[in-house]
PDB file of C-alpha atoms in Angstrom:
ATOM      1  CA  UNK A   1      14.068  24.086 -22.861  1.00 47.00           C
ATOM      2  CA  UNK A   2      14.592  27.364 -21.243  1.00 44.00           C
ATOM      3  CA  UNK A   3      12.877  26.486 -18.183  1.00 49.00           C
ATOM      4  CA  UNK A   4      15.147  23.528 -17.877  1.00 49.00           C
ATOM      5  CA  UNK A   5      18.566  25.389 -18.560  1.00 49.00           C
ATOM      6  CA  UNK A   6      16.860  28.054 -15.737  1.00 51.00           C
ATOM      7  CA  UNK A   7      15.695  25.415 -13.047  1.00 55.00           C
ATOM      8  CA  UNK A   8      17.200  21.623 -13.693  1.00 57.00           C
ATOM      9  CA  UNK A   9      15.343  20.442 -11.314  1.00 58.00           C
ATOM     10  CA  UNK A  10      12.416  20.986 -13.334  1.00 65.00           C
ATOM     11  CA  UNK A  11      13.764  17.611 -15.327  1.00 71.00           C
ATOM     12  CA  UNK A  12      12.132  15.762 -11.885  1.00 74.00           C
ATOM     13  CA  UNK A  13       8.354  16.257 -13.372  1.00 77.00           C
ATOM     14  CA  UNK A  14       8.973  14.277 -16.437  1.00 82.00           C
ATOM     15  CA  UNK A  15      10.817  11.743 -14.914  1.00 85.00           C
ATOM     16  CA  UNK A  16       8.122  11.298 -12.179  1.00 85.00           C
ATOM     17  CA  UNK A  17       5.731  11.170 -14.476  1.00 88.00           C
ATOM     18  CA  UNK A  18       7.704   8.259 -16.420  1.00 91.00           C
ATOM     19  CA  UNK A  19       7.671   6.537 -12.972  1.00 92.00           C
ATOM     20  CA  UNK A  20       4.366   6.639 -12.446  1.00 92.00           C
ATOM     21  CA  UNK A  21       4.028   4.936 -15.536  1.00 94.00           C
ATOM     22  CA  UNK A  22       6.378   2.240 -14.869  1.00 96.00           C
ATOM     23  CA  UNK A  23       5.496   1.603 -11.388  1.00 96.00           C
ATOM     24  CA  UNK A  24       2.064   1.312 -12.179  1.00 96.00           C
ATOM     25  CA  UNK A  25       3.135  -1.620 -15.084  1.00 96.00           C
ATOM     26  CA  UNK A  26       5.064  -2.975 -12.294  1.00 96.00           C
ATOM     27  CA  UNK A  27       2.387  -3.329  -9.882  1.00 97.00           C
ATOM     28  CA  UNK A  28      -0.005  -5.039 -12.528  1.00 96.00           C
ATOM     29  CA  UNK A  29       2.614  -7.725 -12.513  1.00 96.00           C
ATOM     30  CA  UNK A  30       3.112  -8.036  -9.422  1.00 96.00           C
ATOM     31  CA  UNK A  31       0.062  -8.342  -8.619  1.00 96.00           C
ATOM     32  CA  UNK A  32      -0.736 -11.395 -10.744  1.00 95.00           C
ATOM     33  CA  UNK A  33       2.667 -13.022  -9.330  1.00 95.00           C
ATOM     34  CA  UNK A  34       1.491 -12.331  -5.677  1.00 95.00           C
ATOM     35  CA  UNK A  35      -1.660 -14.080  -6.397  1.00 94.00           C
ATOM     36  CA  UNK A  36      -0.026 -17.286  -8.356  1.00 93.00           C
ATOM     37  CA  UNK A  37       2.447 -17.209  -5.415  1.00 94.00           C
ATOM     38  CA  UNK A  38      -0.250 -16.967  -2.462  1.00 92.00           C
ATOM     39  CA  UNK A  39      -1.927 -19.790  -4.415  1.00 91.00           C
ATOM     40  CA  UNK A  40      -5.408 -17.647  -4.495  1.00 89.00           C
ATOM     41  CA  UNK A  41      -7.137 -19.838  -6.221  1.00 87.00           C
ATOM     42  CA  UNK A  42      -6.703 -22.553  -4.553  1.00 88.00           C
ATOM     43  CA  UNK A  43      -7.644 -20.875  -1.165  1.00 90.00           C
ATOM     44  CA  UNK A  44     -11.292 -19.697  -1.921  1.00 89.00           C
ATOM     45  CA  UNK A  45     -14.268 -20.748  -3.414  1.00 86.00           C
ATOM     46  CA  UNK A  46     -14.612 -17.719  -6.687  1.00 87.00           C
ATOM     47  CA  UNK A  47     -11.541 -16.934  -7.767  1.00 88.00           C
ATOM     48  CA  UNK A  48     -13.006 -14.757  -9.951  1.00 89.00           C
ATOM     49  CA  UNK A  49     -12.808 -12.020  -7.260  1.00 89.00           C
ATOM     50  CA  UNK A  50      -9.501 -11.183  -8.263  1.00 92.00           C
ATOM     51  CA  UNK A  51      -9.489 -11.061 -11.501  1.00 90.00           C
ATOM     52  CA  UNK A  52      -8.498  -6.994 -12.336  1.00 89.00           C
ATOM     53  CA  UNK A  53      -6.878  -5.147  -9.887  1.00 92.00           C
ATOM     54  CA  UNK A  54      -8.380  -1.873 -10.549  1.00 93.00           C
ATOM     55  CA  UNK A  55     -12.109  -0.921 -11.390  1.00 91.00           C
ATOM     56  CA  UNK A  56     -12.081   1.189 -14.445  1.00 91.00           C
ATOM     57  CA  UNK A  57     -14.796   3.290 -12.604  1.00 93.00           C
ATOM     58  CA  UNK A  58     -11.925   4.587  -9.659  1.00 93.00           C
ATOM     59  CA  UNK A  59      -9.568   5.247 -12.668  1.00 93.00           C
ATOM     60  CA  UNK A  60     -11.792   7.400 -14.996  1.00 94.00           C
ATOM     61  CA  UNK A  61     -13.258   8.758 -11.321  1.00 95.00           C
ATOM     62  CA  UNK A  62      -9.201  10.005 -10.449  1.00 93.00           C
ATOM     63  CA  UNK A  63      -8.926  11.532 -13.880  1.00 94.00           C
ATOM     64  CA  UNK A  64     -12.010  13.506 -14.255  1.00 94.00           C
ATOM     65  CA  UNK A  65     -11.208  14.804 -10.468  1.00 93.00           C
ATOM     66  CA  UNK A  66      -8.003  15.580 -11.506  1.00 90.00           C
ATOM     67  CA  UNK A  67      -8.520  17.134 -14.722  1.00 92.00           C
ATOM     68  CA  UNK A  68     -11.689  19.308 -13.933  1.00 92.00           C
ATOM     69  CA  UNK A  69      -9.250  20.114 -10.604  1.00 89.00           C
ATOM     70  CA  UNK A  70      -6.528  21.650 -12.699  1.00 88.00           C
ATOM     71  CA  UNK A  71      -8.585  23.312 -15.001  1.00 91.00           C
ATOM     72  CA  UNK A  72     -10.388  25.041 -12.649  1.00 90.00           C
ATOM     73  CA  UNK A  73      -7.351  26.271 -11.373  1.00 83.00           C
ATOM     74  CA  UNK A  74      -5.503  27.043 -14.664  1.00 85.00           C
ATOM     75  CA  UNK A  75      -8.620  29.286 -15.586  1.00 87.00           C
ATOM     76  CA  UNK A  76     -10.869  30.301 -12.614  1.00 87.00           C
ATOM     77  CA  UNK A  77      -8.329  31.005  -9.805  1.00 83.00           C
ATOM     78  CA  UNK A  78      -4.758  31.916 -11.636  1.00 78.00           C
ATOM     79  CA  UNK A  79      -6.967  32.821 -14.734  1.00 84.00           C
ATOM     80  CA  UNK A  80      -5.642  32.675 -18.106  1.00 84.00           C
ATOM     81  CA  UNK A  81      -3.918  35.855 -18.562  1.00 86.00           C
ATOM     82  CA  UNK A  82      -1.657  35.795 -15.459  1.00 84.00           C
ATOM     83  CA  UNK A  83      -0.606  32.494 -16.747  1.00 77.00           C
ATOM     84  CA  UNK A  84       0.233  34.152 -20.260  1.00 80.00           C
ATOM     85  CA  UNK A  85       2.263  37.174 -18.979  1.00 79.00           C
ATOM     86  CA  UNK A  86       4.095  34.782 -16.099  1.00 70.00           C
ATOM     87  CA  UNK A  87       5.334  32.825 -18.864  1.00 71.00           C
ATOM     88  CA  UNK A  88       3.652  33.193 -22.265  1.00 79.00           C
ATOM     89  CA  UNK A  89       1.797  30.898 -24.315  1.00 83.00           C
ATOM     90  CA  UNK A  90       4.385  28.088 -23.613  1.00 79.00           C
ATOM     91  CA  UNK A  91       3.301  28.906 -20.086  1.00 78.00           C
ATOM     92  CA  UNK A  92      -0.244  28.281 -21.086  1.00 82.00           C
ATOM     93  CA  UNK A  93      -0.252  25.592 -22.758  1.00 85.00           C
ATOM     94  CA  UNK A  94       1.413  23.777 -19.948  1.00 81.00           C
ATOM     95  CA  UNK A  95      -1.302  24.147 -17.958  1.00 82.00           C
ATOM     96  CA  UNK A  96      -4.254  23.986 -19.972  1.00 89.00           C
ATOM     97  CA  UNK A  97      -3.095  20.995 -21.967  1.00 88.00           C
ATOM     98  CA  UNK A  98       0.016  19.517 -20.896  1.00 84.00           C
ATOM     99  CA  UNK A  99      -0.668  19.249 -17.120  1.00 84.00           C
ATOM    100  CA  UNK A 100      -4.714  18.382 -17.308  1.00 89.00           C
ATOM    101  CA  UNK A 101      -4.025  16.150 -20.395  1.00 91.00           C
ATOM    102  CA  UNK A 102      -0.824  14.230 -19.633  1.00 88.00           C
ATOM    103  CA  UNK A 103       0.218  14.515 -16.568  1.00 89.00           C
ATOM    104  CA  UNK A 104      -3.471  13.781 -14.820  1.00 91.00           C
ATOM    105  CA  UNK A 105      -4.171  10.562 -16.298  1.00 94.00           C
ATOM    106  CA  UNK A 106      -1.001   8.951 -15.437  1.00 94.00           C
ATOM    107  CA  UNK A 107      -0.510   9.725 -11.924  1.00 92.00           C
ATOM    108  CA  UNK A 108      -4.607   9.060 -11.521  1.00 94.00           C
ATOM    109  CA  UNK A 109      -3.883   5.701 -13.366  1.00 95.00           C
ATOM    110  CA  UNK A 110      -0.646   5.068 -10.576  1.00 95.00           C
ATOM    111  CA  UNK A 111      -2.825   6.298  -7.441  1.00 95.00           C
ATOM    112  CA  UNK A 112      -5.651   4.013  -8.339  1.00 96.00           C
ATOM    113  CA  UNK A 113      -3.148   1.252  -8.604  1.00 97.00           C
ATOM    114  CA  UNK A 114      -2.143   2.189  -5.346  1.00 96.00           C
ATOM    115  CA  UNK A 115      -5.542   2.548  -3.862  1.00 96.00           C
ATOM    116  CA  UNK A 116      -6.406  -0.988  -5.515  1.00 96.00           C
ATOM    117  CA  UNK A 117      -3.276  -2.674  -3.836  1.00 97.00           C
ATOM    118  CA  UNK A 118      -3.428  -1.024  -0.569  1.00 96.00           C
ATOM    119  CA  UNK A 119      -7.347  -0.709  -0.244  1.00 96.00           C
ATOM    120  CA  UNK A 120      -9.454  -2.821  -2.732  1.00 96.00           C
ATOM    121  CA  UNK A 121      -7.230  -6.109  -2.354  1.00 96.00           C
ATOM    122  CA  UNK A 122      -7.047  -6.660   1.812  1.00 96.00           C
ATOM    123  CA  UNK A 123     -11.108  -6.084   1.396  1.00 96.00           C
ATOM    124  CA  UNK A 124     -11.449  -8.706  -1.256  1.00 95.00           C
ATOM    125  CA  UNK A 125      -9.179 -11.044   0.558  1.00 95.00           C
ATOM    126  CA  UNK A 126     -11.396 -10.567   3.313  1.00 95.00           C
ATOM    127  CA  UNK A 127     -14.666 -10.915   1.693  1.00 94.00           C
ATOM    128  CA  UNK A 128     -13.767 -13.603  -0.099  1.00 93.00           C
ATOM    129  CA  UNK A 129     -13.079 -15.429   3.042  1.00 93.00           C
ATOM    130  CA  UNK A 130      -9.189 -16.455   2.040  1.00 93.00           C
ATOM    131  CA  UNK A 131      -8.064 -19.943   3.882  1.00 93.00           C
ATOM    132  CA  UNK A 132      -5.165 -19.131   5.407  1.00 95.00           C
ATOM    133  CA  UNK A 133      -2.025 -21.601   4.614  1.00 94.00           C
ATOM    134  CA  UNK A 134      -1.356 -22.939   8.488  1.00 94.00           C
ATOM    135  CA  UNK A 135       1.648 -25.253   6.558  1.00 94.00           C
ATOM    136  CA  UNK A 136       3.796 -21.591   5.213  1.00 93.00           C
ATOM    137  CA  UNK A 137       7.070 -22.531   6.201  1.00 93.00           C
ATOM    138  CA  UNK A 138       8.069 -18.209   7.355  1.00 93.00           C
ATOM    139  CA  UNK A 139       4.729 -18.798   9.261  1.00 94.00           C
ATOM    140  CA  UNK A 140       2.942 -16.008   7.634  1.00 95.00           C
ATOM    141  CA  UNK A 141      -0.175 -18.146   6.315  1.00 94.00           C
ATOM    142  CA  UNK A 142       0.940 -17.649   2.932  1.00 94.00           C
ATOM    143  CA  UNK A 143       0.243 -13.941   2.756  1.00 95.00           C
ATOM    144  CA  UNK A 144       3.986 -12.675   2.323  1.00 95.00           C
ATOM    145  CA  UNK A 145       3.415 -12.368  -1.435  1.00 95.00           C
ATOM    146  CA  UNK A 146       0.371  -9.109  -0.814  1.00 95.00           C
ATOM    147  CA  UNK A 147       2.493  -8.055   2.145  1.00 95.00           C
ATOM    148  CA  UNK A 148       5.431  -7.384  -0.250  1.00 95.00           C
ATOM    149  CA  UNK A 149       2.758  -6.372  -2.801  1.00 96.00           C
ATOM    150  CA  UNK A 150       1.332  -3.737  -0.200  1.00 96.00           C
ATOM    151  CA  UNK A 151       4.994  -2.576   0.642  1.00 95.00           C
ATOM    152  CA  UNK A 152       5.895  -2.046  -2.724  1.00 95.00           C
ATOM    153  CA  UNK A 153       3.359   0.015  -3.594  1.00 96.00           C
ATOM    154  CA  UNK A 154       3.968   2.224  -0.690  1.00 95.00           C
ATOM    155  CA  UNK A 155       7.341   2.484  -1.947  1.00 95.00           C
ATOM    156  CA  UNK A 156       6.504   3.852  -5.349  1.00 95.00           C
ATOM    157  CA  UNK A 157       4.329   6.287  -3.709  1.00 94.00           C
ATOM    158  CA  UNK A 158       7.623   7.445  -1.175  1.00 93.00           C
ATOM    159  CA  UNK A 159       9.738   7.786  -4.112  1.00 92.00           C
ATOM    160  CA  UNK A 160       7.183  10.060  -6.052  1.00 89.00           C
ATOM    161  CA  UNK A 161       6.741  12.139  -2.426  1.00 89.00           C
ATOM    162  CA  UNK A 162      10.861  12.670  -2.022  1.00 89.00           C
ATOM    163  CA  UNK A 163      10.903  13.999  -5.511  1.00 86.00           C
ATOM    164  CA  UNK A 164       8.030  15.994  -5.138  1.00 84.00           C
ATOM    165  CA  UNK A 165      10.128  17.437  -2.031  1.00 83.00           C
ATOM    166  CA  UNK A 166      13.085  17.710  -4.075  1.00 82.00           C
ATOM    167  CA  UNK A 167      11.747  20.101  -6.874  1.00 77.00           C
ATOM    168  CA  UNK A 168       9.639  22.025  -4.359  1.00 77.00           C
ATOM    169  CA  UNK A 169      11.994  23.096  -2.311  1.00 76.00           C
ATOM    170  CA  UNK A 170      15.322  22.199  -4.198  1.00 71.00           C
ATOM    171  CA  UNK A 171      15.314  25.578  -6.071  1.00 67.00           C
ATOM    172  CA  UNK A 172      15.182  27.837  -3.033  1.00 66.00           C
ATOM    173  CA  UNK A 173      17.982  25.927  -2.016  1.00 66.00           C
ATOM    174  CA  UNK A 174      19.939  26.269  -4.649  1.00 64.00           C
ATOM    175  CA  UNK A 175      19.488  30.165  -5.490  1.00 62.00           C
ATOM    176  CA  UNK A 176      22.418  31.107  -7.518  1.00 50.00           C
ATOM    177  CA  UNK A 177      24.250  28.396  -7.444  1.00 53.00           C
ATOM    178  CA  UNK A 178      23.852  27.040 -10.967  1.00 52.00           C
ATOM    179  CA  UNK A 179      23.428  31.321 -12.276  1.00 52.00           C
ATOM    180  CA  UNK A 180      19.712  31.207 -11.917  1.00 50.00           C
ATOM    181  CA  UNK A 181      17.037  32.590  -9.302  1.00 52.00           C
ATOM    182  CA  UNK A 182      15.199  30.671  -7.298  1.00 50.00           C
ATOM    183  CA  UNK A 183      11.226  31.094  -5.939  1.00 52.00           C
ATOM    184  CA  UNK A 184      10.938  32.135  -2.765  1.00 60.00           C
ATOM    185  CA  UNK A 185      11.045  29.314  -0.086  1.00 63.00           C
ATOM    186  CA  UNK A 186       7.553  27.144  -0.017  1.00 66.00           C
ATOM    187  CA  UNK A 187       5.602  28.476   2.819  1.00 68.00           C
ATOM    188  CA  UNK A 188       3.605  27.245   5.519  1.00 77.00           C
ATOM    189  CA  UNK A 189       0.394  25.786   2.580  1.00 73.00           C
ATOM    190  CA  UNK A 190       3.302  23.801   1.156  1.00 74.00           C
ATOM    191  CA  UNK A 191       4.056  22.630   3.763  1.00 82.00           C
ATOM    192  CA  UNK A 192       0.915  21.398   5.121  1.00 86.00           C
ATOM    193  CA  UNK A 193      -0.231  20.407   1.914  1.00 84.00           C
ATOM    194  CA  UNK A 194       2.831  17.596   1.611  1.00 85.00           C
ATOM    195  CA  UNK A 195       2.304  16.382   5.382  1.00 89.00           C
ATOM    196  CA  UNK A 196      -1.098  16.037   4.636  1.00 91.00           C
ATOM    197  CA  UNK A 197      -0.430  14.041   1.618  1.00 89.00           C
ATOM    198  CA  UNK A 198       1.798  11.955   3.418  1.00 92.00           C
ATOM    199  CA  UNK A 199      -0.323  11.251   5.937  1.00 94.00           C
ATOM    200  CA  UNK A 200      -3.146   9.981   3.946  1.00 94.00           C
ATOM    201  CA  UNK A 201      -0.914   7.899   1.900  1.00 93.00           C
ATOM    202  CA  UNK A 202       0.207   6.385   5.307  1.00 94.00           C
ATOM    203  CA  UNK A 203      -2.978   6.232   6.388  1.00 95.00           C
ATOM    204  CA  UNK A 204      -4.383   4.205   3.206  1.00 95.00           C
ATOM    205  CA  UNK A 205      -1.495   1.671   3.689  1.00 95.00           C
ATOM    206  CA  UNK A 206      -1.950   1.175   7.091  1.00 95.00           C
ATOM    207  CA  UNK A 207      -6.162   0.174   6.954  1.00 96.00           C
ATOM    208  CA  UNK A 208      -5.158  -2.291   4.305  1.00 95.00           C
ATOM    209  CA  UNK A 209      -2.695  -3.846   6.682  1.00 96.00           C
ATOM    210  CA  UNK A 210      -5.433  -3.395   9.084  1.00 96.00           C
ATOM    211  CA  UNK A 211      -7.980  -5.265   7.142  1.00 97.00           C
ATOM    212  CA  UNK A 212      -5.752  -8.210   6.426  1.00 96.00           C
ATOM    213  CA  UNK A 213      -4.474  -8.219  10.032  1.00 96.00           C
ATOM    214  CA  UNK A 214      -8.404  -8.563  11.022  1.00 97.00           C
ATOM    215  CA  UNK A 215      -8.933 -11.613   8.457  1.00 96.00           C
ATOM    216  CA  UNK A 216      -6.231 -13.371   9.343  1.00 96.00           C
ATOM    217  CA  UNK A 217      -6.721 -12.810  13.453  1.00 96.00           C
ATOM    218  CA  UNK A 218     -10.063 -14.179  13.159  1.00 96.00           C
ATOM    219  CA  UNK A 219      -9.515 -17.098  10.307  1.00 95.00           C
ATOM    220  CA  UNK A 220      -6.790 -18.211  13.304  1.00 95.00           C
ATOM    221  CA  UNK A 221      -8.976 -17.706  15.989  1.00 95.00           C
ATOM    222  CA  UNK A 222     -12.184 -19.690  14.739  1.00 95.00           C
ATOM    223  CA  UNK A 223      -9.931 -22.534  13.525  1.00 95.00           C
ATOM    224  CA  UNK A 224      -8.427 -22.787  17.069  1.00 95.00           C
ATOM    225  CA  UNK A 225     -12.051 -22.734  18.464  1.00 95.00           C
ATOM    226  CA  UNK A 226     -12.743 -25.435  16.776  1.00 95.00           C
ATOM    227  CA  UNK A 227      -9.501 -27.493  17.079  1.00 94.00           C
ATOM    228  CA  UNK A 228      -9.825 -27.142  20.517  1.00 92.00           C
ATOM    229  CA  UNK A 229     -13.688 -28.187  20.908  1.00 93.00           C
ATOM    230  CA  UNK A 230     -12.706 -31.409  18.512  1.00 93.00           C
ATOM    231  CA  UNK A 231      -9.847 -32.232  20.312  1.00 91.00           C
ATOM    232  CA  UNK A 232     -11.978 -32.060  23.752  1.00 90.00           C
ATOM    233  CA  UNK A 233     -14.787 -34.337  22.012  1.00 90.00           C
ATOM    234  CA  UNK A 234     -11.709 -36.963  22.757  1.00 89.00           C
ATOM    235  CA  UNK A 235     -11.215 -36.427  26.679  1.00 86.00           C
ATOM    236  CA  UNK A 236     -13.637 -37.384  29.421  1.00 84.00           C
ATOM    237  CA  UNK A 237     -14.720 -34.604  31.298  1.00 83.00           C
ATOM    238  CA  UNK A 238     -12.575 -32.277  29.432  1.00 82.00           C
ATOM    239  CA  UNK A 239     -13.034 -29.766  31.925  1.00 83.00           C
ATOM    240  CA  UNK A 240     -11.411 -30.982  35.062  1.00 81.00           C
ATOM    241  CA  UNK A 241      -7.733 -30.889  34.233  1.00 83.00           C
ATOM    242  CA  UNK A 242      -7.214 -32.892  37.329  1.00 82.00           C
ATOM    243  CA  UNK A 243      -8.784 -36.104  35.849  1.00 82.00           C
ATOM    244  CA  UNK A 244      -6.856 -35.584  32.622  1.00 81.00           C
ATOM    245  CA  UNK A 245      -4.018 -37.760  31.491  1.00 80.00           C
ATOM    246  CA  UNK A 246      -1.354 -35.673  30.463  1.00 81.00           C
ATOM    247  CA  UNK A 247       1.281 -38.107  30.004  1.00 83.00           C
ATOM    248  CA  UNK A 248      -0.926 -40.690  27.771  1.00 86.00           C
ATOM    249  CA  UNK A 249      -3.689 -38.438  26.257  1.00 88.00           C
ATOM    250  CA  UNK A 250      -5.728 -40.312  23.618  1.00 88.00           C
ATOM    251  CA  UNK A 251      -4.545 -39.568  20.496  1.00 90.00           C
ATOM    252  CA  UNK A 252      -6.795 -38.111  18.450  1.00 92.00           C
ATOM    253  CA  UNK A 253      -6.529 -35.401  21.185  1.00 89.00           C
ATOM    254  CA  UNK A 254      -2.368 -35.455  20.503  1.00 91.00           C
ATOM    255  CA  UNK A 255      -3.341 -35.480  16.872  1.00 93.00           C
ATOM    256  CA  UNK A 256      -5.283 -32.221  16.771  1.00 93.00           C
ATOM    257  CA  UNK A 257      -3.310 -30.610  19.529  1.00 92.00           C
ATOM    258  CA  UNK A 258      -0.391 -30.660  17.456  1.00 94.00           C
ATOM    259  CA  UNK A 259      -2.535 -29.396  14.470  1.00 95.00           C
ATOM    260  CA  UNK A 260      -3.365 -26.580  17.222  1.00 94.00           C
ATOM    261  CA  UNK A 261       0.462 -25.720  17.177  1.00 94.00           C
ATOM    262  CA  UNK A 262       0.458 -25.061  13.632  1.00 94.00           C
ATOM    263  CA  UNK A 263      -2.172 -22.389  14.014  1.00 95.00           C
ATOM    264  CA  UNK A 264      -0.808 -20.932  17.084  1.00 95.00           C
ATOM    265  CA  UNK A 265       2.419 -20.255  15.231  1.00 94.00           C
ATOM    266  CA  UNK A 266       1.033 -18.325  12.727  1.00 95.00           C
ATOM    267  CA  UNK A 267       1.516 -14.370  12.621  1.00 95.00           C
ATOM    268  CA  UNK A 268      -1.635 -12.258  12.268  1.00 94.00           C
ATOM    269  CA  UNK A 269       0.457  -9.916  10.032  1.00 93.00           C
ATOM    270  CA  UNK A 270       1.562 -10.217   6.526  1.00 93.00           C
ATOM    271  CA  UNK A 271       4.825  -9.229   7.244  1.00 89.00           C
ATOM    272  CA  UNK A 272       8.237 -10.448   8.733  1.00 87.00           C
ATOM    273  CA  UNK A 273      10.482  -8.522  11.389  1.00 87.00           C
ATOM    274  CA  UNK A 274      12.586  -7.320   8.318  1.00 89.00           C
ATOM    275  CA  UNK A 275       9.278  -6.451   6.108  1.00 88.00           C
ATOM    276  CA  UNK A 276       8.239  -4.272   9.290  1.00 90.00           C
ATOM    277  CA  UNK A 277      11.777  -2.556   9.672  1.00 90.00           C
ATOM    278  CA  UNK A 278      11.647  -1.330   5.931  1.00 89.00           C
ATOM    279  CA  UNK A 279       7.512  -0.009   6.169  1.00 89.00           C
ATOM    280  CA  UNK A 280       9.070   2.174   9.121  1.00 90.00           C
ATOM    281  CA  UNK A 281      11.859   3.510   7.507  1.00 90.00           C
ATOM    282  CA  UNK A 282       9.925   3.792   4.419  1.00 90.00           C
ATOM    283  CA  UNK A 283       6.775   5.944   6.182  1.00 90.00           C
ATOM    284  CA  UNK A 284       9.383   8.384   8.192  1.00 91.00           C
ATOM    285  CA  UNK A 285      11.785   9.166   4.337  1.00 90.00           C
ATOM    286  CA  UNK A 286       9.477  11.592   2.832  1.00 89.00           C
ATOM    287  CA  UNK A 287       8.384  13.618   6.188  1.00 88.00           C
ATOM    288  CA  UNK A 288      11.876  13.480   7.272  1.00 89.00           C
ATOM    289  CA  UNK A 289      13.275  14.974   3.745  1.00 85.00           C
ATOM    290  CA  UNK A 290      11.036  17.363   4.020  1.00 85.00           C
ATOM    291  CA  UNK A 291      11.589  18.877   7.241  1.00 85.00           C
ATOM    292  CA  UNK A 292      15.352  18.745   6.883  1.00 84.00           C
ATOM    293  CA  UNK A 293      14.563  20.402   3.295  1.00 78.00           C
ATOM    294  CA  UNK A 294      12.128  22.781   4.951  1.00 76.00           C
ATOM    295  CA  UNK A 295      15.161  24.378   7.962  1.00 75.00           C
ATOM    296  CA  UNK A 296      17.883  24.885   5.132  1.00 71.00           C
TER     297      UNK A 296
END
């Protein structure tokens, strides 16, 4: 209670750590409503594929990293006894139990979410070879459902990284304003450490978009391969444009032509213009906090 009455901003760790837990719940749902929306099962041949969203093996492989991570550090590199006369055994116990013990399993269990969403689901959709749906009114071939999916998981992630920036470098900036002393401003491994964060989380969300951008480009492009080589079978020497009838084309050729213009109006992204404005202003937040965090 004392650290809280000395540092409020300390009240940010538990309440991140209740996030985590929520937005991970949330993403479980939403991940079973994206699928029921996209009409997955309908769309490939095992849908089987996507039943779970995240192995139990890259959970319990995040909380054994994490947990052996912070005890090493609790006892091999700040060592027990620094810990107990920085802050007593309160102090210790935070870090030997509290941290490794509660706060490890639930932000593992919230970045494998977010590794499943952004990572492990465009790679399934891909391998399991996911028609697209040419007939999607907003023209996305019925992927808008895992691009929303894919953006709200990035979003959790943001909120987590501006409140990480908050309590890192909120009590510096606050020294003596609420009658308590601050740490000393987070230097330059604090400050790398965050952008590097942020760029990996970046980076993860962009190869999933990647990876669906790929499936979808070539489902498009091998169905207009082969509209086009039907709708050929139906013209005389299909080649020589000259000899071609454009104002009374047979019409089986009109018929799969206009099939063609489905296709050809479908995006190669999972996203709309709106979808695209919000990643951008959602990937630039945290970096942005932090540097205007970082001059004060």
């Amino acid at each position: 209670m004392l650290t809280f009455v000395q540092n409020p901003l300390w009240l940010l760790r538990p309440l991140v750590l209740l996030g985590a837990a929520l937005a991970t719940e949330s993403l479980y749902r939403r991940y079973d409503r994206a699928l029921a929306r996209s009409n997955i099962e309908a769309r490939v041949d095992d849908p089987s594929q996507f039943d779970g969203l995240v192995p139990d093996r890259l959970v319990w492989l995040l909380v054994a990293l994490g947990t052996g991570f912070t005890l090493v550090n609790a006892v091999v590199i700040l060592t027990v006894p620094q810990l107990y006369d920085a802050g007593g055994a309160t102090r210790v116990f935070r870090f030997l139990v509290v941290t490794p013990f509660g706060y490890v399993p639930v932000l593992a269990a919230f970045l494998a979410t977010y590794v499943a969403v952004e990572v492990l689901l465009p790679r399934r959709i891909a391998a399991a070879d996911v028609t697209l749906d040419y007939l999607d009114p907003e023209q996305l071939g019925g992927m808008r459902p895992v691009g929303e999916l894919v953006k709200l998981a990035y979003y959790y992630l943001m909120v987590g990284l501006v409140a990480y920036a908050v309590a890192t470098y909120g009590p510096h900036i606050l020294t003596g304003a609420l009658g308590y002393s601050a740490l000393d401003a987070p230097g330059l491994a604090v400050n790398a450490a965050f952008t590097a964060v942020w760029v990996l989380s970046v980076g993860i969300m962009a190869y999933g978009i990647y990876v669906l951008h790929q499936h979808m480009a070539r489902q498009k492009r091998e169905l207009l391969y082969d509209l086009d080589r039907r709708a050929r079978d139906h013209v005389d020497a299909p080649w020589d444009i000259r000899s071609f009838d454009a104002l009374n084309p047979p019409s089986e050729y009109r018929r799969y032509r206009k099939q063609v213009e489905f296709v050809t109006g479908t995006k190669e992204y999972p996203a709309t213009f709106t979808m695209w404005t919000q990643l951008v202003v959602g990937v630039m937040m945290p970096k942005a906090l932090q540097l205007l965090l970082a001059a004060v």
